[in-house]
């Protein structure tokens, strides 16, 4: 038994939902041509379970079936949604009709009659609104025939399937972002606006879909048409449409292209746009951040082979940047990120087995160190690569010991040339910590016994003392001697000898003279070591 209709029209009836509507609802609503004009909460595909959930849980007393004149077969839906707060006397109308019933005037008859019924049924109702996508011309005509009038268009208010309906002045806004960023790339808000405009256009991506929930069966709005029983206030919004026109770079800067570029063209164009900015402002965080975002879009939107090609080109570019500014901290961090992406499964040549670049990157640090021994970033990157390099080589104890000796020899030779260089001492300290600290998976030679470790430390201490004879006014030598002597005693599980204590006392006096800014630190260390 079907519910009694609230309206009987020439083409259909309007009544409440019932369990008998489940099958016909799932059949009629399961159509992407309907879903594209609906809100994101309208499921697509529309399953029998979705229909059952709508009828049993989600539909409200304001939701109705559009059915055949005999009341037996669902053809669509129509409903009302109450506004709240100061708009509590306003309702929104929503409707849809199955594709097989299009072009028969059903929607026009339903909306007109249902609107009249709503005003008669609800005494407090002052205003009835309908919202449709700007591109849904048929639905706009239905509302106009029913007496609705166009009051305005919402601006930057809607995201449907991952695409944002954007201002139709977006091309001009995009050009403006280019001009502003050339003046000052520190305007991070402008970078965000640029992202938003691209996401609205050719860098948009479909969403993973939405799940059914309580909502009116209408589209998310870009246009808003309204009907009221009293004087209505006009909307202040303006027409919106998805931004599609993208920029192209040239000698005169960024301009609006006549056509819609492909995603690859857009990504390459944006990467090209940032290059002059990076050359002029190589340490501006926001440029690097935006460039990574664009490259991330390449992974998200492009074919794996094409995307890998773009990321490989990026590795070449950052190499050129580091040739210009070898110690640029941002560029080194950026390089590590690019390498990590190229090594990821998402960009692997076969889509399955990630390709390791650790050997080539380790060789790159060697190259950069040979050019400039003071390149702290190169030494730092080298220290991060070593554990992976040894693991991938499956190095045994002999190979690991040989590697440690080679690295100690490398930094020792560098210290002989530039003992005043803090970068070299930091790397030397990293190597020495492999001898002092407890064995872990990242140690270069984890299986060295205590006597072997002591031998390495003693040799390094002797070499530093030799350097001290020629460079007695460099504080780094005293810091290293102080740290390594104390660590050696701990390594051998013994107390400091009297001779070592006298040496430490003398080195601390010298440090207080050479490093007056940290005199308090050295005085505290003297106290901690019991040398007062």
mmCIF file of N, CA and C in Angstrom, residues 236-298:
data_model
loop_
_atom_site.group_PDB
_atom_site.id
_atom_site.type_symbol
_atom_site.label_atom_id
_atom_site.label_comp_id
_atom_site.label_asym_id
_atom_site.label_seq_id
_atom_site.Cartn_x
_atom_site.Cartn_y
_atom_site.Cartn_z
ATOM 1 N N UNK A 236 24.376 39.467 -3.132
ATOM 2 C CA UNK A 236 25.485 40.321 -3.544
ATOM 3 C C UNK A 236 26.561 39.551 -4.280
ATOM 4 N N UNK A 237 26.343 38.255 -4.490
ATOM 5 C CA UNK A 237 27.353 37.452 -5.164
ATOM 6 C C UNK A 237 27.271 37.628 -6.667
ATOM 7 N N UNK A 238 28.326 37.202 -7.351
ATOM 8 C CA UNK A 238 28.391 37.369 -8.798
ATOM 9 C C UNK A 238 28.656 36.042 -9.474
ATOM 10 N N UNK A 239 28.608 36.040 -10.793
ATOM 11 C CA UNK A 239 28.755 34.812 -11.563
ATOM 12 C C UNK A 239 30.103 34.149 -11.314
ATOM 13 N N UNK A 240 30.096 32.823 -11.215
ATOM 14 C CA UNK A 240 31.339 32.076 -11.073
ATOM 15 C C UNK A 240 31.389 30.980 -12.108
ATOM 16 N N UNK A 241 32.600 30.595 -12.480
ATOM 17 C CA UNK A 241 32.781 29.464 -13.375
ATOM 18 C C UNK A 241 34.174 28.905 -13.142
ATOM 19 N N UNK A 242 34.383 27.634 -13.418
ATOM 20 C CA UNK A 242 35.691 27.040 -13.168
ATOM 21 C C UNK A 242 36.773 27.732 -13.975
ATOM 22 N N UNK A 243 37.898 28.028 -13.291
ATOM 23 C CA UNK A 243 39.032 28.665 -13.963
ATOM 24 C C UNK A 243 39.762 27.633 -14.807
ATOM 25 N N UNK A 244 39.899 27.918 -16.078
ATOM 26 C CA UNK A 244 40.576 26.992 -16.971
ATOM 27 C C UNK A 244 41.729 27.645 -17.720
ATOM 28 N N UNK A 245 41.660 28.953 -17.989
ATOM 29 C CA UNK A 245 42.724 29.602 -18.742
ATOM 30 C C UNK A 245 43.972 29.660 -17.888
ATOM 31 N N UNK A 246 45.065 29.176 -18.431
ATOM 32 C CA UNK A 246 46.309 29.120 -17.687
ATOM 33 C C UNK A 246 47.342 30.011 -18.348
ATOM 34 N N UNK A 247 48.448 30.263 -17.622
ATOM 35 C CA UNK A 247 49.450 31.189 -18.084
ATOM 36 C C UNK A 247 50.479 30.508 -18.945
ATOM 37 N N UNK A 248 51.190 31.307 -19.708
ATOM 38 C CA UNK A 248 52.372 30.814 -20.402
ATOM 39 C C UNK A 248 53.503 31.795 -20.142
ATOM 40 N N UNK A 249 54.711 31.329 -20.035
ATOM 41 C CA UNK A 249 55.826 32.197 -19.725
ATOM 42 C C UNK A 249 56.522 32.614 -20.993
ATOM 43 N N UNK A 250 57.042 33.807 -20.979
ATOM 44 C CA UNK A 250 57.774 34.330 -22.118
ATOM 45 C C UNK A 250 58.695 35.419 -21.644
ATOM 46 N N UNK A 251 59.324 36.120 -22.598
ATOM 47 C CA UNK A 251 60.282 37.141 -22.224
ATOM 48 C C UNK A 251 59.639 38.280 -21.460
ATOM 49 N N UNK A 252 58.356 38.510 -21.702
ATOM 50 C CA UNK A 252 57.661 39.598 -21.025
ATOM 51 C C UNK A 252 56.941 39.137 -19.777
ATOM 52 N N UNK A 253 57.025 37.866 -19.454
ATOM 53 C CA UNK A 253 56.409 37.366 -18.230
ATOM 54 C C UNK A 253 55.215 36.496 -18.502
ATOM 55 N N UNK A 254 54.376 36.328 -17.514
ATOM 56 C CA UNK A 254 53.234 35.428 -17.575
ATOM 57 C C UNK A 254 52.043 36.108 -18.213
ATOM 58 N N UNK A 255 51.438 35.462 -19.196
ATOM 59 C CA UNK A 255 50.239 35.976 -19.843
ATOM 60 C C UNK A 255 49.209 34.883 -19.898
ATOM 61 N N UNK A 256 47.991 35.223 -20.272
ATOM 62 C CA UNK A 256 46.914 34.246 -20.320
ATOM 63 C C UNK A 256 46.906 33.557 -21.671
ATOM 64 N N UNK A 257 46.888 32.251 -21.649
ATOM 65 C CA UNK A 257 46.855 31.487 -22.887
ATOM 66 C C UNK A 257 45.460 31.543 -23.490
ATOM 67 N N UNK A 258 45.399 31.399 -24.814
ATOM 68 C CA UNK A 258 44.100 31.446 -25.476
ATOM 69 C C UNK A 258 43.296 30.183 -25.237
ATOM 70 N N UNK A 259 43.942 29.085 -25.017
ATOM 71 C CA UNK A 259 43.243 27.818 -24.849
ATOM 72 C C UNK A 259 43.570 27.166 -23.528
ATOM 73 N N UNK A 260 42.981 26.007 -23.324
ATOM 74 C CA UNK A 260 43.216 25.241 -22.097
ATOM 75 C C UNK A 260 44.432 24.352 -22.303
ATOM 76 N N UNK A 261 45.436 24.525 -21.480
ATOM 77 C CA UNK A 261 46.639 23.724 -21.626
ATOM 78 C C UNK A 261 46.453 22.361 -20.978
ATOM 79 N N UNK A 262 47.285 21.461 -21.382
ATOM 80 C CA UNK A 262 47.259 20.163 -20.736
ATOM 81 C C UNK A 262 47.869 20.287 -19.348
ATOM 82 N N UNK A 263 47.635 19.275 -18.529
ATOM 83 C CA UNK A 263 48.197 19.315 -17.184
ATOM 84 C C UNK A 263 49.718 19.338 -17.221
ATOM 85 N N UNK A 264 50.302 18.574 -18.133
ATOM 86 C CA UNK A 264 51.764 18.580 -18.219
ATOM 87 C C UNK A 264 52.277 19.956 -18.610
ATOM 88 N N UNK A 265 51.616 20.596 -19.571
ATOM 89 C CA UNK A 265 52.017 21.945 -19.974
ATOM 90 C C UNK A 265 51.942 22.906 -18.794
ATOM 91 N N UNK A 266 50.868 22.793 -18.036
ATOM 92 C CA UNK A 266 50.684 23.680 -16.890
ATOM 93 C C UNK A 266 51.781 23.467 -15.860
ATOM 94 N N UNK A 267 52.068 22.216 -15.556
ATOM 95 C CA UNK A 267 53.098 21.905 -14.566
ATOM 96 C C UNK A 267 54.459 22.412 -15.019
ATOM 97 N N UNK A 268 54.799 22.171 -16.279
ATOM 98 C CA UNK A 268 56.087 22.643 -16.795
ATOM 99 C C UNK A 268 56.146 24.174 -16.814
ATOM 100 N N UNK A 269 55.028 24.790 -17.145
ATOM 101 C CA UNK A 269 54.971 26.248 -17.171
ATOM 102 C C UNK A 269 55.187 26.836 -15.780
ATOM 103 N N UNK A 270 54.565 26.218 -14.771
ATOM 104 C CA UNK A 270 54.732 26.709 -13.406
ATOM 105 C C UNK A 270 56.161 26.509 -12.905
ATOM 106 N N UNK A 271 56.760 25.384 -13.265
ATOM 107 C CA UNK A 271 58.151 25.157 -12.883
ATOM 108 C C UNK A 271 59.056 26.194 -13.538
ATOM 109 N N UNK A 272 58.768 26.516 -14.802
ATOM 110 C CA UNK A 272 59.555 27.530 -15.504
ATOM 111 C C UNK A 272 59.376 28.906 -14.866
ATOM 112 N N UNK A 273 58.180 29.182 -14.392
ATOM 113 C CA UNK A 273 57.904 30.480 -13.775
ATOM 114 C C UNK A 273 58.770 30.712 -12.537
ATOM 115 N N UNK A 274 59.029 29.664 -11.775
ATOM 116 C CA UNK A 274 59.759 29.838 -10.514
ATOM 117 C C UNK A 274 61.273 29.910 -10.691
ATOM 118 N N UNK A 275 61.800 29.481 -11.838
ATOM 119 C CA UNK A 275 63.258 29.445 -12.015
ATOM 120 C C UNK A 275 63.896 30.823 -11.865
ATOM 121 N N UNK A 276 63.414 31.864 -12.578
ATOM 122 C CA UNK A 276 64.027 33.188 -12.386
ATOM 123 C C UNK A 276 63.917 33.679 -10.942
ATOM 124 N N UNK A 277 62.828 33.327 -10.278
ATOM 125 C CA UNK A 277 62.664 33.735 -8.889
ATOM 126 C C UNK A 277 63.686 33.046 -7.989
ATOM 127 N N UNK A 278 63.934 31.760 -8.253
ATOM 128 C CA UNK A 278 64.930 31.042 -7.461
ATOM 129 C C UNK A 278 66.331 31.596 -7.692
ATOM 130 N N UNK A 279 66.606 31.996 -8.925
ATOM 131 C CA UNK A 279 67.917 32.562 -9.223
ATOM 132 C C UNK A 279 68.133 33.873 -8.455
ATOM 133 N N UNK A 280 67.069 34.656 -8.344
ATOM 134 C CA UNK A 280 67.171 35.949 -7.661
ATOM 135 C C UNK A 280 67.016 35.821 -6.152
ATOM 136 N N UNK A 281 66.175 34.872 -5.726
ATOM 137 C CA UNK A 281 65.915 34.691 -4.289
ATOM 138 C C UNK A 281 66.141 33.224 -3.915
ATOM 139 N N UNK A 282 67.369 32.743 -3.966
ATOM 140 C CA UNK A 282 67.619 31.302 -3.788
ATOM 141 C C UNK A 282 67.294 30.771 -2.401
ATOM 142 N N UNK A 283 67.128 31.645 -1.422
ATOM 143 C CA UNK A 283 66.869 31.184 -0.059
ATOM 144 C C UNK A 283 65.463 31.528 0.419
ATOM 145 N N UNK A 284 64.576 31.797 -0.541
ATOM 146 C CA UNK A 284 63.179 32.076 -0.191
ATOM 147 C C UNK A 284 62.422 30.760 -0.043
ATOM 148 N N UNK A 285 61.990 30.480 1.166
ATOM 149 C CA UNK A 285 61.324 29.202 1.458
ATOM 150 C C UNK A 285 60.099 28.996 0.596
ATOM 151 N N UNK A 286 59.309 30.053 0.349
ATOM 152 C CA UNK A 286 58.005 29.905 -0.305
ATOM 153 C C UNK A 286 58.138 29.476 -1.757
ATOM 154 N N UNK A 287 59.221 29.867 -2.410
ATOM 155 C CA UNK A 287 59.424 29.433 -3.799
ATOM 156 C C UNK A 287 59.687 27.937 -3.829
ATOM 157 N N UNK A 288 60.577 27.472 -2.958
ATOM 158 C CA UNK A 288 60.871 26.039 -2.897
ATOM 159 C C UNK A 288 59.618 25.251 -2.537
ATOM 160 N N UNK A 289 58.839 25.765 -1.596
ATOM 161 C CA UNK A 289 57.624 25.088 -1.159
ATOM 162 C C UNK A 289 56.620 24.967 -2.301
ATOM 163 N N UNK A 290 56.455 26.040 -3.049
ATOM 164 C CA UNK A 290 55.506 26.026 -4.169
ATOM 165 C C UNK A 290 55.988 25.075 -5.263
ATOM 166 N N UNK A 291 57.277 25.089 -5.521
ATOM 167 C CA UNK A 291 57.821 24.206 -6.558
ATOM 168 C C UNK A 291 57.583 22.740 -6.200
ATOM 169 N N UNK A 292 57.752 22.399 -4.933
ATOM 170 C CA UNK A 292 57.473 21.026 -4.504
ATOM 171 C C UNK A 292 55.997 20.692 -4.664
ATOM 172 N N UNK A 293 55.142 21.660 -4.413
ATOM 173 C CA UNK A 293 53.704 21.430 -4.594
ATOM 174 C C UNK A 293 53.390 21.133 -6.055
ATOM 175 N N UNK A 294 53.987 21.883 -6.963
ATOM 176 C CA UNK A 294 53.760 21.659 -8.398
ATOM 177 C C UNK A 294 54.261 20.274 -8.792
ATOM 178 N N UNK A 295 55.438 19.904 -8.300
ATOM 179 C CA UNK A 295 55.978 18.579 -8.609
ATOM 180 C C UNK A 295 55.097 17.480 -8.023
ATOM 181 N N UNK A 296 54.530 17.738 -6.857
ATOM 182 C CA UNK A 296 53.597 16.777 -6.277
ATOM 183 C C UNK A 296 52.386 16.570 -7.158
ATOM 184 N N UNK A 297 51.933 17.632 -7.816
ATOM 185 C CA UNK A 297 50.818 17.518 -8.752
ATOM 186 C C UNK A 297 51.203 16.664 -9.955
ATOM 187 N N UNK A 298 52.472 16.689 -10.333
ATOM 188 C CA UNK A 298 52.920 15.834 -11.436
ATOM 189 C C UNK A 298 52.744 14.365 -11.075
#
